[in-house]
Coordinates of C-alpha atoms in Angstrom, one line a residue:
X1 CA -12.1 0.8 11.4
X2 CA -11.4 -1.4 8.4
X3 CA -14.1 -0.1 6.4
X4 CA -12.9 3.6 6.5
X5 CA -9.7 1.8 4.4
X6 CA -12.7 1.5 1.6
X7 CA -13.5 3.5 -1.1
X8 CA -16.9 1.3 -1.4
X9 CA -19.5 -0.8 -0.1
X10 CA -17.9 -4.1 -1.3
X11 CA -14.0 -3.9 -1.5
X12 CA -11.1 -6.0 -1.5
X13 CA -8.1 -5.1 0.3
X14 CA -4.5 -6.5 0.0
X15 CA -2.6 -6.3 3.2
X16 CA 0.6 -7.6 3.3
X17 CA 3.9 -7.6 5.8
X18 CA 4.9 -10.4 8.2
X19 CA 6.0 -9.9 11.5
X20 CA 9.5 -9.8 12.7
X21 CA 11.8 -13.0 11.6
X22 CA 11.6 -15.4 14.5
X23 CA 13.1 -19.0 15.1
X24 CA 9.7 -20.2 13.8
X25 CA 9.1 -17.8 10.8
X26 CA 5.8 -15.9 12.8
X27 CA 4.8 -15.5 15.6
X28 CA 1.6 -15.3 14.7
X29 CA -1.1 -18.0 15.1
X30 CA -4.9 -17.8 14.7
X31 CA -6.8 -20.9 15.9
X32 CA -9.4 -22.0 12.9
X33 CA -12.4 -24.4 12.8
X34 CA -12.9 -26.3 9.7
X35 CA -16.8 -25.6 8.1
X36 CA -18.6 -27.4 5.8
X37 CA -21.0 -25.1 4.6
X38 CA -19.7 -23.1 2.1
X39 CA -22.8 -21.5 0.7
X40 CA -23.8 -17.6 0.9
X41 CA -26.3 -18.8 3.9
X42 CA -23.7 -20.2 6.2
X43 CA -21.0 -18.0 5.6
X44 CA -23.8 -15.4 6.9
X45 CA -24.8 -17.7 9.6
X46 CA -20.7 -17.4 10.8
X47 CA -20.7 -14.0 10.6
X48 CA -23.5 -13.4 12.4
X49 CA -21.9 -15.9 15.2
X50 CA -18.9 -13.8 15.3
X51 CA -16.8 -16.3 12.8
X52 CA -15.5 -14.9 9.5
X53 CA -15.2 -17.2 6.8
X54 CA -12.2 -17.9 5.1
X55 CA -10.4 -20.5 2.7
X56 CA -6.5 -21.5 2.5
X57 CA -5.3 -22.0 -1.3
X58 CA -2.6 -24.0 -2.3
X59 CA -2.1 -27.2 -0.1
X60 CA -3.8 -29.3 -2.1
X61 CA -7.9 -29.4 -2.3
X62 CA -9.2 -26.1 -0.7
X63 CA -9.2 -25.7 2.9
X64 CA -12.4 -23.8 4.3
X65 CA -12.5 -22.4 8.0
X66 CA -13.6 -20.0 9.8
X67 CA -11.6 -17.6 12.2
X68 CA -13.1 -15.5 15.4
X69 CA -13.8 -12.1 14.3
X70 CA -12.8 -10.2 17.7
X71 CA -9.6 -12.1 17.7
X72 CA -8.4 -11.5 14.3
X73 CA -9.3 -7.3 14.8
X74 CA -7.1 -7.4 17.7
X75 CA -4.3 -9.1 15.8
X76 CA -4.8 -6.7 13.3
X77 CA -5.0 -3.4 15.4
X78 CA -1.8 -4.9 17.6
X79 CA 0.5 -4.9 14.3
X80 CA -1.0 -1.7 12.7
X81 CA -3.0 -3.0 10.5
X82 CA -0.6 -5.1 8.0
X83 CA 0.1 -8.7 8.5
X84 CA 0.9 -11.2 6.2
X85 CA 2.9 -14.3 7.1
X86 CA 0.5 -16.4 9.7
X87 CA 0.2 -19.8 11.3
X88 CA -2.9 -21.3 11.1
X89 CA -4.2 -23.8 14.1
X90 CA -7.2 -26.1 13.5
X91 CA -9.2 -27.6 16.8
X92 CA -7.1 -31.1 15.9
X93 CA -3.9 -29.3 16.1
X94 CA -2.8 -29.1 12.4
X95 CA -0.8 -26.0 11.1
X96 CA -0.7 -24.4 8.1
X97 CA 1.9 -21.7 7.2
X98 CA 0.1 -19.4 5.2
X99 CA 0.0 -15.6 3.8
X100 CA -2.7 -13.6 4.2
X101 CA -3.6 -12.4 1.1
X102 CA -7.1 -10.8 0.7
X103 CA -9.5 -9.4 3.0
X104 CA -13.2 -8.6 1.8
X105 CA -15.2 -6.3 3.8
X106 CA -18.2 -4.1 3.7
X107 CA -17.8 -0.2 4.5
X108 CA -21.4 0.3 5.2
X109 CA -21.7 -2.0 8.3
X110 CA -17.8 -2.7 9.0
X111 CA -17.8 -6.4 8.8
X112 CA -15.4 -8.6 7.3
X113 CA -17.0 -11.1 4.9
X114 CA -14.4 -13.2 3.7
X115 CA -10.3 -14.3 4.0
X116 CA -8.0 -15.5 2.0
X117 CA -5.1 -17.4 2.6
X118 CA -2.4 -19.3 0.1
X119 CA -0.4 -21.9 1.5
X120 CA 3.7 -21.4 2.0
X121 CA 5.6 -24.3 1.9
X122 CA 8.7 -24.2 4.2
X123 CA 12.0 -23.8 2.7
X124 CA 10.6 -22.6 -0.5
X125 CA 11.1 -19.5 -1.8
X126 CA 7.7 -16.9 -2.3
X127 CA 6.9 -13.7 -3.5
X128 CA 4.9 -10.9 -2.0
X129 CA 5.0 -7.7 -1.5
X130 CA 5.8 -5.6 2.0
X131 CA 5.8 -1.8 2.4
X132 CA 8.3 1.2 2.0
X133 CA 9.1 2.8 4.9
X134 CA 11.0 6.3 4.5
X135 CA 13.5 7.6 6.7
X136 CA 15.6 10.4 7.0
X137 CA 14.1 13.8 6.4
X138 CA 14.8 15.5 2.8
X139 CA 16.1 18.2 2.5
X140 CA 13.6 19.6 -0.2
X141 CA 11.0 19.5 2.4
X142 CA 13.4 20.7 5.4
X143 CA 14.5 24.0 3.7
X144 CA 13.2 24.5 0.2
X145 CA 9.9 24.3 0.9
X146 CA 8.5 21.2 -0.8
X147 CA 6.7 18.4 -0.1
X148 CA 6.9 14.9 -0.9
X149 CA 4.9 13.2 -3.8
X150 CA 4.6 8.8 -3.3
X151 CA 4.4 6.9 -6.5
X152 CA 5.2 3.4 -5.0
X153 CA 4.2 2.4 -1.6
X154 CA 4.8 -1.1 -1.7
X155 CA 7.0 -3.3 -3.6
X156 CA 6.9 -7.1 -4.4
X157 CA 10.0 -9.7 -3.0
X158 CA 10.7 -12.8 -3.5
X159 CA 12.8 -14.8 -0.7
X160 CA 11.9 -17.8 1.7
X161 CA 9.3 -17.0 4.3
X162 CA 12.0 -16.7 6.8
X163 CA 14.1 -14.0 5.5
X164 CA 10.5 -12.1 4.4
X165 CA 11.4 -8.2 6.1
X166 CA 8.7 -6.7 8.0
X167 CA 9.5 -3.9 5.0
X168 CA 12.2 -2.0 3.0
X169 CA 13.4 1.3 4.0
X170 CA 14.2 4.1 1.5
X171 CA 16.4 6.8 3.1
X172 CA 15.2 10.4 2.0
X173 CA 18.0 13.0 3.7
X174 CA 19.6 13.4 0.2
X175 CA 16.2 14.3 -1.8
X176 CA 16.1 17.5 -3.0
X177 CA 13.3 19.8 -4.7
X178 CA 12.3 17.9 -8.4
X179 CA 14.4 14.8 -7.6
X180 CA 13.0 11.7 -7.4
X181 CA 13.9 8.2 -5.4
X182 CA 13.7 4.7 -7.7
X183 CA 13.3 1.2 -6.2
X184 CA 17.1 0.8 -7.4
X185 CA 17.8 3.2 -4.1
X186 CA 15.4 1.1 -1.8
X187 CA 18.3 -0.5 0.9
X188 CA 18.8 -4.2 0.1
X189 CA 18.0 -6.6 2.7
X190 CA 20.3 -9.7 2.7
X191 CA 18.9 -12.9 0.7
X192 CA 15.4 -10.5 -0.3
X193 CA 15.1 -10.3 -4.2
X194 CA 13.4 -6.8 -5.0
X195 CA 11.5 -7.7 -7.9
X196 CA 10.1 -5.0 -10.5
X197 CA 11.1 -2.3 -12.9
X198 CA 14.4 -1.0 -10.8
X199 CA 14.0 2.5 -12.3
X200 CA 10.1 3.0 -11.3
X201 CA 10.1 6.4 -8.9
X202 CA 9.0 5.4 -5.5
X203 CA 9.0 9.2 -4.3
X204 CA 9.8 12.3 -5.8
X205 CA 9.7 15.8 -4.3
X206 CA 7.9 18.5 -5.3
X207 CA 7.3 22.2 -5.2
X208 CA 4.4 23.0 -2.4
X209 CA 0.5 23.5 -3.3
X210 CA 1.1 26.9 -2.2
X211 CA 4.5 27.1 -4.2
X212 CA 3.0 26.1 -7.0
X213 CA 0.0 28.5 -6.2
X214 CA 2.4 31.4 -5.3
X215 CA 4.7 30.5 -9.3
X216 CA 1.1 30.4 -10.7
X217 CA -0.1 33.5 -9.7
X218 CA 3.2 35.0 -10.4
X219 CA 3.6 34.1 -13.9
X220 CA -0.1 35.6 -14.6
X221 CA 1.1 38.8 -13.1
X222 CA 4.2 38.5 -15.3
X223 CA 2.2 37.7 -18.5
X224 CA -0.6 40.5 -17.6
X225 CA 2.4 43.1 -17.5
X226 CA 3.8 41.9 -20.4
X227 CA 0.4 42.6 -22.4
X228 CA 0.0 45.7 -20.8
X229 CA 3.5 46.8 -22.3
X230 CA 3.4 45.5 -25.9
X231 CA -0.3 47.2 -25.9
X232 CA 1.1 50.4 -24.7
X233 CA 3.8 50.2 -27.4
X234 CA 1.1 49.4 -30.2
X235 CA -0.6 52.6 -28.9
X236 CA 2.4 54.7 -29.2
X237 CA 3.0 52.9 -32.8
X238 CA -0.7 54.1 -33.5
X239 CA 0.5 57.7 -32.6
X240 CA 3.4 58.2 -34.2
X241 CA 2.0 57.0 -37.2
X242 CA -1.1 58.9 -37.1
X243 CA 0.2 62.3 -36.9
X244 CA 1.0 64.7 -39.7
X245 CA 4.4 64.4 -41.8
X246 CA 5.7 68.0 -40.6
X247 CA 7.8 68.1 -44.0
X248 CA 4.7 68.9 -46.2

């Protein structure tokens, strides 16, 4: 459920990724009717209809619409939960070539309240962000026993809504235990700006809770042993000290 993506009763969720590149950018369309009430009232009444409300930014003065509920869960179920790049449809057949930018929704009754939507202009270039996707399998994790730690899970691009990649894939089989992948190692996609600090970590792998439990645990012993021997030295100290000068 999209609520369970919450961490409270009123949140804000980004989702971003576009479908594959096709001949006509996406191939994804939701049909949209144009509303005129934009108040708190009607944008309950929609809901309550089945419609979420929703507004496109960008083209102009703002566009407000509403878009089936059941139809956009499917859409978003069907691609995994991320889209981004979308056509939108209205009842008189006009299209709109936006990204889906925010979703609002409520985690104690797992509705969606409100969409929104900035225009893209064809041709131009825009920035977003897609996902990282890892592949490979590291070899820290394969046969030393650790496990890997994400920093970044998404990074921002800019390129023209037609060369937008569905995401950027960071290959892991070289990662070994305490080293650390940067956005400078993400595989470049043809005409796709990464933007960002090229040197941020995206991933880095780590010693194992238990590993880290087990070194822990260890080093206590180690240090418990060591007091235990300078004590008994002091003690012997205290002896030798203590007992009568045989000379006298």
């Amino acid at each position: 459920m999209l609520a369970q993506a919450c961490g409270m009763n009123y949140h804000i969720l980004s989702f971003f990724l576009p479908t594959t590149t096709m001949s006509n950018i996406t191939d994804i369309t939701f049909k949209i009717s144009n509303r005129e009430d934009y108040g708190r009232a009607g944008s309950s009444r929609l809901r309550s209809a089945g419609q979420i409300p929703a507004v496109l930014y960008g083209k102009g003065d703002l566009l407000h619409f509403s878009i089936e509920d059941r139809t956009f869960r499917s859409v978003m179920r069907a691609s995994g939960g991320s889209i981004s790049l979308v056509e939108l449809e209205s009842n008189a057949g006009e299209k709109h070539l936006a990204l889906l930018k925010e979703i609002q929704v409520n985690k104690v009754k797992d509705s969606i309240l409100h969409l929104d939507f900035i225009h893209v202009a064809r041709g131009q270039e825009l920035e977003t962000k897609v996902p990282v996707v890892l592949v490979g399998e590291a070899p820290g994790v394969r046969t030393e026993g650790g496990i890997l730690e994400n920093h970044i899970s998404e990074v921002t691009v800019r390129c023209r809504p037609s060369n937008l990649p569905k995401s950027l894939e960071l290959d892991v089989s070289s990662l070994g235990l305490g080293q650390s992948l940067q956005i400078k190692d993400l595989t470049p996609v043809q005409d796709v700006e990464i933007l960002g600090d090229s040197d941020a970590n995206v991933i880095t792998c780590v010693g194992s809770a238990s590993g880290r439990a087990d070194a822990s645990e260890s080093a206590a012993t180690d240090s418990a042993d060591s007091e235990e021997e300078l004590s008994g030295a002091d003690e012997d100290a205290s002896e030798e000290s203590s007992a009568p000068d045989s000379s006298e």
